[in-house]
Amino acid sequence: MSSSSAPTSGTLTYDQAGVNYDLIDPLKVSAQRAAAATASHLASHGFTEVAASRGESAYVVDVGPFYIASIVECLGSKALVADEMATLTGRSWYDGIAQDTIAMAVNDLITVGATPLVVQAYWAAGGSDWFGDAQRAQSLVAGWKKACEVCNVAWGGGETPALAGIVEGGRIDLAASCTGLINPKERLSVGDRLQAGDAIVLLDSSGIHANGLSLARKLVERLPEGWLTEIDPVNHPGLTYGAALLAPTVLYSPVTEALWQAGIVPHYCANITGHGWRKLLRHPATLTYRIHTVPPVTPVLAFIQQHAQQDDREAYSTLNMGAGFALFMAPEDAQRTVEIAQGLGIGARIAGQVEAGPKQLLIEPLGIRFGDDDLQLR
Amino acid sequence: MSSSSAPTSGTLTYDQAGVNYDLIDPLKVSAQRAAAATASHLASHGFTEVAASRGESAYVVDVGPFYIASIVECLGSKALVADEMATLTGRSWYDGIAQDTIAMAVNDLITVGATPLVVQAYWAAGGSDWFGDAQRAQSLVAGWKKACEVCNVAWGGGETPALAGIVEGGRIDLAASCTGLINPKERLSVGDRLQAGDAIVLLDSSGIHANGLSLARKLVERLPEGWLTEIDPVNHPGLTYGAALLAPTVLYSPVTEALWQAGIVPHYCANITGHGWRKLLRHPATLTYRIHTVPPVTPVLAFIQQHAQQDDREAYSTLNMGAGFALFMAPEDAQRTVEIAQGLGIGARIAGQVEAGPKQLLIEPLGIRFGDDDLQLR
């Protein structure tokens, strides 16, 4: 990343931020094909995979009395922002980073209807000395524990390798694996119930979450005061770009668990991460998603859009723009869903509906259309 | 690692190879304490942890009809050897590296009696271009798939992030998570059945496996022909140090599955990884482990011991020295266990027995004693 230089003005896109999916995608396709071929091994144990979960956010196996879902997820590059801000502010931001890492796994796992049960920590440092900074290490531990409390999961254990020569000195590669149950089995949500007429409920994000950080880090080069630039002096005096980026990702599993307690089973869910709102097109069916109401854009995302000189289409195709998680459900459950989320302190709104029609996402208040060509995940 | 220089002669120890456990251990202890406090969250889902699995190689939860075991494991630095050898030989060694990575997870998971079901891949590269080397990428995919076949597990999916700024350019951080079932529940093996009179069966390793690579990489600086040094010209002409190190880790789950089919339930298992034979002292009970027969030392380990000028005590305290996995069991099952392993192509032998007495490991043929002070894992 550091070898390329950012344009100092003009639109800054995700490609310019250094991630080249043209190089990664052939490997992904080949890995997905090889992985799919291994499903038959489950038969020797008397089990079967839920084939519809391939290509979804978590992998699901039918083990008889219930389904087991599992996943491993990477934080990405958000820790680099925490490192910069630690230097500038003299305190550790790794409590929030821990929550981000767990959110990456848990928010994906719950899309298939799973209750997260066990999280494992993967903390690979560039050397033993990373762990020698006690304040930072304790911040990571405390944040990890807190996020497990919010999600009601057991922290099973994990790995804390020192990987000099692989992970850069002074840095840490953070990931989380998560295992959960879909129990009872009618909670399974891999998309077979999604249909025209469903309501779309969007849950608010807290900021950038953990996707789009390459772009956000590139953008800082354009800001005269860098990470300490105030993003909204009038409404949020003192809130710096770095601190705003580091708002921890919302953990959505309390919402999906409360929905089940209330007897509400979503027809489908999408965790809005990489590819921004295009993730609303994740389901393979040919359906139109019509959005009539968009959530307020969090200040840091509005700031990024402005300074990266992105139009709405570019911004919504990359960033979550205020919506962190989408639930598709029977329309009669939608208002109650909004109230349950709000009761848990998470903003929510009925944002639109699913309709018969070509595969497309129409964000009507902004005049944006994304078609099938705009998202190729499988 | 590269900032410290190795002594050019004299004994080369693991500490000199650059991993400082004094810095990592306080974090580990604090993380373990925080993790243990989260176990109570399972109660809200109607489940409980198997407390004895804390501190063991995999975490186990009782979900009613069976137990679920889960784990995440890191490969470590073995990929750096593959990178060196790729430069020298012009071919990719990542098929073996893939097997090593899965072995790290699977061989730990089976110690608690679990049948591995699902593996997730964590492949974090230093940049998108890592995946652009098609030969290397396909080698990784093919090796991963093959190892899943050997272990009869489904490859559920995974992550392939490009982490420039965190993972070093041209490098990859490899890990695997694994979820399995202990089914029926009587297969649970967390040590409560271990007792005086049990036999100790050791399964052969294929070489260094994936532990001790920091030492092995340091040692190469002493070898005039480096990675291409022949380690045993008489018996293994042409076998280079690099190639010998890259022998893939043995996957032991076919053995534990075959044992169950034969009606044999081990009383305890230990995956012999970091800390070498001291891992035989893993169980918390006060018992003496008397070894009367040691396996042949694989050529690459004999070579390392010789050139690192380690005495037997140092070598057995760090490296597997020919034994990759230990099974503790009723003595009447031991011979049949050896035969089952050999039938699967994995060398095995009855190596000793468990006795009442102080906590110690006595390797009688070598006159080595390791006491309780020599291994502190919890």
mmCIF file of C-alpha atoms in Angstrom, chain A residues 1-2 18-21 23-24 26-28 30-42 44-45 47 49 54 58-59 61 63-66 68-80 104 115-118 120-124 127-132 137-138 140-142 144-145 148-169 171-175 177-181 183 214 217 257, chain B residues 1-2 18-21 23-24 26-28 30-42 44-45 47 49 54 58-59 61 63-66 68-80 104 115-118 120-124 126-132 137-138 140-141 144-145 148-169 171-175 177-181 183 214 217 257:
data_model
loop_
_atom_site.group_PDB
_atom_site.id
_atom_site.type_symbol
_atom_site.label_atom_id
_atom_site.label_comp_id
_atom_site.label_asym_id
_atom_site.label_seq_id
_atom_site.Cartn_x
_atom_site.Cartn_y
_atom_site.Cartn_z
ATOM 1 C CA MET A 1 0.000 0.000 0.000
ATOM 2 C CA SER A 2 2.720 2.392 1.017
ATOM 3 C CA GLY A 18 -4.557 -0.587 -2.930
ATOM 4 C CA VAL A 19 -6.716 -3.709 -2.868
ATOM 5 C CA ASN A 20 -6.748 -5.434 -6.239
ATOM 6 C CA TYR A 21 -9.584 -7.935 -6.384
ATOM 7 C CA LEU A 23 -5.596 -10.799 -8.283
ATOM 8 C CA ILE A 24 -7.512 -12.269 -5.353
ATOM 9 C CA PRO A 26 -9.264 -16.249 -9.285
ATOM 10 C CA LEU A 27 -7.823 -17.798 -6.120
ATOM 11 C CA LYS A 28 -11.154 -17.307 -4.364
ATOM 12 C CA SER A 30 -10.683 -21.915 -7.222
ATOM 13 C CA ALA A 31 -10.768 -22.252 -3.414
ATOM 14 C CA GLN A 32 -14.562 -22.131 -3.379
ATOM 15 C CA ARG A 33 -14.721 -24.874 -5.981
ATOM 16 C CA ALA A 34 -12.268 -27.067 -4.067
ATOM 17 C CA ALA A 35 -14.093 -26.397 -0.806
ATOM 18 C CA ALA A 36 -17.464 -27.343 -2.277
ATOM 19 C CA ALA A 37 -16.031 -30.701 -3.350
ATOM 20 C CA THR A 38 -15.212 -31.576 0.270
ATOM 21 C CA ALA A 39 -18.824 -31.440 1.462
ATOM 22 C CA SER A 40 -19.287 -35.125 0.735
ATOM 23 C CA HIS A 41 -16.891 -35.998 3.570
ATOM 24 C CA LEU A 42 -19.622 -35.168 6.060
ATOM 25 C CA SER A 44 -19.098 -40.558 6.481
ATOM 26 C CA HIS A 45 -19.994 -38.986 9.829
ATOM 27 C CA PHE A 47 -24.136 -35.518 8.491
ATOM 28 C CA GLU A 49 -23.986 -29.639 4.701
ATOM 29 C CA ARG A 54 -22.086 -22.035 0.556
ATOM 30 C CA ALA A 58 -21.304 -18.649 7.457
ATOM 31 C CA TYR A 59 -21.064 -22.345 6.721
ATOM 32 C CA VAL A 61 -23.876 -28.306 8.740
ATOM 33 C CA VAL A 63 -25.912 -32.579 12.593
ATOM 34 C CA GLY A 64 -29.372 -33.939 13.340
ATOM 35 C CA PRO A 65 -30.980 -32.192 16.316
ATOM 36 C CA PHE A 66 -29.763 -28.795 15.109
ATOM 37 C CA ILE A 68 -23.909 -25.955 13.467
ATOM 38 C CA ALA A 69 -22.576 -22.763 11.907
ATOM 39 C CA SER A 70 -18.920 -21.783 11.843
ATOM 40 C CA ILE A 71 -16.750 -19.020 10.497
ATOM 41 C CA VAL A 72 -13.366 -17.333 10.687
ATOM 42 C CA GLU A 73 -13.115 -13.610 10.031
ATOM 43 C CA CYS A 74 -10.289 -11.114 9.805
ATOM 44 C CA LEU A 75 -10.365 -7.612 11.248
ATOM 45 C CA GLY A 76 -8.573 -6.097 8.279
ATOM 46 C CA SER A 77 -6.454 -2.983 8.543
ATOM 47 C CA LYS A 78 -8.341 -1.043 11.219
ATOM 48 C CA ALA A 79 -5.632 -1.823 13.787
ATOM 49 C CA LEU A 80 -3.282 0.443 11.813
ATOM 50 C CA MET A 104 -16.658 -9.274 12.029
ATOM 51 C CA THR A 115 -26.848 -18.177 18.018
ATOM 52 C CA PRO A 116 -23.110 -17.523 18.542
ATOM 53 C CA LEU A 117 -21.768 -19.769 21.297
ATOM 54 C CA VAL A 118 -17.966 -19.822 21.248
ATOM 55 C CA GLN A 120 -11.724 -18.098 19.577
ATOM 56 C CA ALA A 121 -9.109 -15.365 19.463
ATOM 57 C CA TYR A 122 -6.405 -15.177 16.805
ATOM 58 C CA TRP A 123 -3.838 -12.536 17.750
ATOM 59 C CA ALA A 124 -0.723 -12.866 15.597
ATOM 60 C CA GLY A 127 7.077 -10.177 17.616
ATOM 61 C CA SER A 128 6.922 -11.073 21.283
ATOM 62 C CA ASP A 129 7.425 -7.406 22.164
ATOM 63 C CA TRP A 130 3.933 -6.522 20.928
ATOM 64 C CA PHE A 131 2.575 -8.249 24.015
ATOM 65 C CA GLY A 132 5.078 -6.460 26.236
ATOM 66 C CA ALA A 137 -2.427 -5.872 25.756
ATOM 67 C CA GLN A 138 -4.810 -5.376 28.671
ATOM 68 C CA LEU A 140 -7.249 -5.865 23.929
ATOM 69 C CA VAL A 141 -8.123 -8.466 26.577
ATOM 70 C CA ALA A 142 -10.697 -6.218 28.259
ATOM 71 C CA TRP A 144 -12.503 -8.894 23.868
ATOM 72 C CA LYS A 145 -14.115 -9.967 27.126
ATOM 73 C CA CYS A 148 -18.176 -11.608 24.522
ATOM 74 C CA GLU A 149 -20.445 -10.361 27.299
ATOM 75 C CA VAL A 150 -22.543 -8.296 24.900
ATOM 76 C CA CYS A 151 -22.914 -11.286 22.562
ATOM 77 C CA ASN A 152 -23.369 -13.790 25.361
ATOM 78 C CA VAL A 153 -20.666 -16.035 23.943
ATOM 79 C CA ALA A 154 -17.973 -18.030 25.693
ATOM 80 C CA TRP A 155 -14.409 -17.080 24.850
ATOM 81 C CA GLY A 156 -12.987 -20.525 24.317
ATOM 82 C CA GLY A 157 -9.313 -19.722 23.906
ATOM 83 C CA GLY A 158 -7.101 -18.890 20.995
ATOM 84 C CA GLU A 159 -3.652 -18.297 19.656
ATOM 85 C CA THR A 160 -1.127 -15.562 20.433
ATOM 86 C CA PRO A 161 1.772 -16.343 18.121
ATOM 87 C CA ALA A 162 4.772 -14.075 17.618
ATOM 88 C CA LEU A 163 5.360 -14.092 13.863
ATOM 89 C CA ALA A 164 8.432 -12.011 13.159
ATOM 90 C CA GLY A 165 9.165 -12.100 9.439
ATOM 91 C CA ILE A 166 5.503 -12.652 8.553
ATOM 92 C CA VAL A 167 3.631 -10.002 10.519
ATOM 93 C CA GLU A 168 5.339 -6.606 10.443
ATOM 94 C CA GLY A 169 7.222 -5.458 13.520
ATOM 95 C CA ARG A 171 1.815 -4.752 14.221
ATOM 96 C CA ILE A 172 -0.788 -7.403 14.970
ATOM 97 C CA ASP A 173 -2.987 -9.489 12.697
ATOM 98 C CA LEU A 174 -6.320 -9.974 14.431
ATOM 99 C CA ALA A 175 -9.036 -12.472 13.585
ATOM 100 C CA SER A 177 -13.440 -17.678 14.704
ATOM 101 C CA CYS A 178 -16.943 -18.325 15.907
ATOM 102 C CA THR A 179 -19.089 -21.423 16.272
ATOM 103 C CA GLY A 180 -22.818 -21.312 16.872
ATOM 104 C CA LEU A 181 -25.990 -23.344 16.751
ATOM 105 C CA ASN A 183 -31.556 -24.234 17.316
ATOM 106 C CA SER A 214 -7.837 1.183 3.289
ATOM 107 C CA ARG A 217 -6.235 5.535 5.638
ATOM 108 C CA GLU A 257 -31.544 -13.187 19.636
ATOM 109 C CA MET B 1 14.135 -11.904 14.296
ATOM 110 C CA SER B 2 16.441 -10.594 11.642
ATOM 111 C CA GLY B 18 13.913 -14.933 18.942
ATOM 112 C CA VAL B 19 10.709 -15.932 20.738
ATOM 113 C CA ASN B 20 10.504 -14.385 24.189
ATOM 114 C CA TYR B 21 7.829 -16.092 26.244
ATOM 115 C CA LEU B 23 6.723 -11.049 27.156
ATOM 116 C CA ILE B 24 3.875 -13.196 25.855
ATOM 117 C CA PRO B 26 1.564 -12.331 31.165
ATOM 118 C CA LEU B 27 -0.843 -11.530 28.325
ATOM 119 C CA LYS B 28 -1.695 -15.202 27.989
ATOM 120 C CA SER B 30 -4.614 -12.469 31.681
ATOM 121 C CA ALA B 31 -6.454 -13.606 28.536
ATOM 122 C CA GLN B 32 -7.030 -17.070 29.991
ATOM 123 C CA ARG B 33 -8.491 -15.561 33.145
ATOM 124 C CA ALA B 34 -10.790 -13.252 31.186
ATOM 125 C CA ALA B 35 -11.816 -16.095 28.887
ATOM 126 C CA ALA B 36 -12.685 -18.381 31.797
ATOM 127 C CA ALA B 37 -15.014 -15.714 33.183
ATOM 128 C CA THR B 38 -17.107 -15.809 29.992
ATOM 129 C CA ALA B 39 -18.096 -19.471 30.374
ATOM 130 C CA SER B 40 -21.203 -18.509 32.313
ATOM 131 C CA HIS B 41 -22.696 -16.954 29.184
ATOM 132 C CA LEU B 42 -23.434 -20.427 27.878
ATOM 133 C CA SER B 44 -28.345 -18.395 28.948
ATOM 134 C CA HIS B 45 -28.446 -20.730 25.950
ATOM 135 C CA PHE B 47 -25.517 -25.114 27.694
ATOM 136 C CA GLU B 49 -18.693 -25.675 29.108
ATOM 137 C CA ARG B 54 -9.867 -25.054 29.583
ATOM 138 C CA ALA B 58 -9.449 -27.545 22.277
ATOM 139 C CA TYR B 59 -12.439 -25.938 23.943
ATOM 140 C CA VAL B 61 -19.101 -27.222 25.164
ATOM 141 C CA VAL B 63 -24.849 -28.906 23.951
ATOM 142 C CA GLY B 64 -26.985 -31.817 25.114
ATOM 143 C CA PRO B 65 -26.894 -34.719 22.656
ATOM 144 C CA PHE B 66 -23.137 -34.309 22.181
ATOM 145 C CA ILE B 68 -18.892 -29.440 20.373
ATOM 146 C CA ALA B 69 -15.159 -28.771 20.212
ATOM 147 C CA SER B 70 -13.609 -25.763 18.497
ATOM 148 C CA ILE B 71 -10.203 -24.264 17.957
ATOM 149 C CA VAL B 72 -8.174 -21.808 15.919
ATOM 150 C CA GLU B 73 -4.504 -22.535 15.237
ATOM 151 C CA CYS B 74 -1.675 -20.725 13.538
ATOM 152 C CA LEU B 75 0.878 -22.329 11.247
ATOM 153 C CA GLY B 76 3.740 -20.268 12.624
ATOM 154 C CA SER B 77 6.801 -19.426 10.576
ATOM 155 C CA LYS B 78 7.144 -22.551 8.429
ATOM 156 C CA ALA B 79 5.890 -20.654 5.363
ATOM 157 C CA LEU B 80 9.122 -18.659 5.430
ATOM 158 C CA MET B 104 -2.041 -27.701 13.602
ATOM 159 C CA THR B 115 -14.229 -35.901 15.237
ATOM 160 C CA PRO B 116 -13.200 -32.925 13.103
ATOM 161 C CA LEU B 117 -16.087 -31.860 10.859
ATOM 162 C CA VAL B 118 -15.446 -28.412 9.412
ATOM 163 C CA GLN B 120 -12.136 -22.822 7.818
ATOM 164 C CA ALA B 121 -9.161 -21.287 6.022
ATOM 165 C CA TYR B 122 -7.459 -18.109 7.174
ATOM 166 C CA TRP B 123 -5.027 -16.908 4.524
ATOM 167 C CA ALA B 124 -3.902 -13.358 5.226
ATOM 168 C CA GLY B 126 0.830 -9.100 2.646
ATOM 169 C CA GLY B 127 -0.914 -7.797 -0.468
ATOM 170 C CA SER B 128 -3.211 -8.790 -3.299
ATOM 171 C CA ASP B 129 -0.196 -9.758 -5.395
ATOM 172 C CA TRP B 130 0.485 -12.793 -3.183
ATOM 173 C CA PHE B 131 -2.549 -14.421 -4.774
ATOM 174 C CA GLY B 132 -1.395 -13.394 -8.246
ATOM 175 C CA ALA B 137 -1.986 -20.188 -5.018
ATOM 176 C CA GLN B 138 -3.130 -23.382 -6.727
ATOM 177 C CA LEU B 140 -2.104 -23.972 -1.495
ATOM 178 C CA VAL B 141 -5.641 -24.753 -2.637
ATOM 179 C CA TRP B 144 -5.725 -27.720 1.594
ATOM 180 C CA LYS B 145 -8.279 -29.824 -0.242
ATOM 181 C CA CYS B 148 -9.423 -32.169 4.139
ATOM 182 C CA GLU B 149 -9.809 -35.452 2.278
ATOM 183 C CA VAL B 150 -7.358 -37.250 4.553
ATOM 184 C CA CYS B 151 -9.177 -35.928 7.638
ATOM 185 C CA ASN B 152 -12.626 -36.415 6.169
ATOM 186 C CA VAL B 153 -13.607 -32.847 7.005
ATOM 187 C CA ALA B 154 -15.623 -30.335 5.025
ATOM 188 C CA TRP B 155 -13.800 -27.179 4.029
ATOM 189 C CA GLY B 156 -16.432 -24.645 4.986
ATOM 190 C CA GLY B 157 -14.900 -21.479 3.618
ATOM 191 C CA GLY B 158 -12.593 -18.862 4.979
ATOM 192 C CA GLU B 159 -10.932 -15.528 4.566
ATOM 193 C CA THR B 160 -8.333 -14.355 2.046
ATOM 194 C CA PRO B 161 -7.591 -10.790 3.122
ATOM 195 C CA ALA B 162 -4.832 -8.655 1.648
ATOM 196 C CA LEU B 163 -3.248 -6.972 4.666
ATOM 197 C CA ALA B 164 -0.538 -4.644 3.391
ATOM 198 C CA GLY B 165 1.004 -2.807 6.332
ATOM 199 C CA ILE B 166 0.228 -5.656 8.734
ATOM 200 C CA VAL B 167 1.491 -8.775 6.975
ATOM 201 C CA GLU B 168 4.856 -8.285 5.318
ATOM 202 C CA GLY B 169 4.986 -7.890 1.562
ATOM 203 C CA ARG B 171 4.386 -13.180 2.913
ATOM 204 C CA ILE B 172 1.258 -14.925 4.119
ATOM 205 C CA ASP B 173 -0.095 -15.557 7.599
ATOM 206 C CA LEU B 174 -1.816 -18.941 7.584
ATOM 207 C CA ALA B 175 -4.204 -20.327 10.176
ATOM 208 C CA SER B 177 -10.100 -23.001 12.577
ATOM 209 C CA CYS B 178 -11.784 -26.326 13.142
ATOM 210 C CA THR B 179 -15.101 -27.381 14.627
ATOM 211 C CA GLY B 180 -15.897 -30.949 15.593
ATOM 212 C CA LEU B 181 -18.226 -33.131 17.571
ATOM 213 C CA ASN B 183 -20.229 -38.043 19.590
ATOM 214 C CA SER B 214 12.388 -20.356 14.394
ATOM 215 C CA ARG B 217 15.655 -21.006 10.396
ATOM 216 C CA GLU B 257 -11.226 -42.198 14.205
#
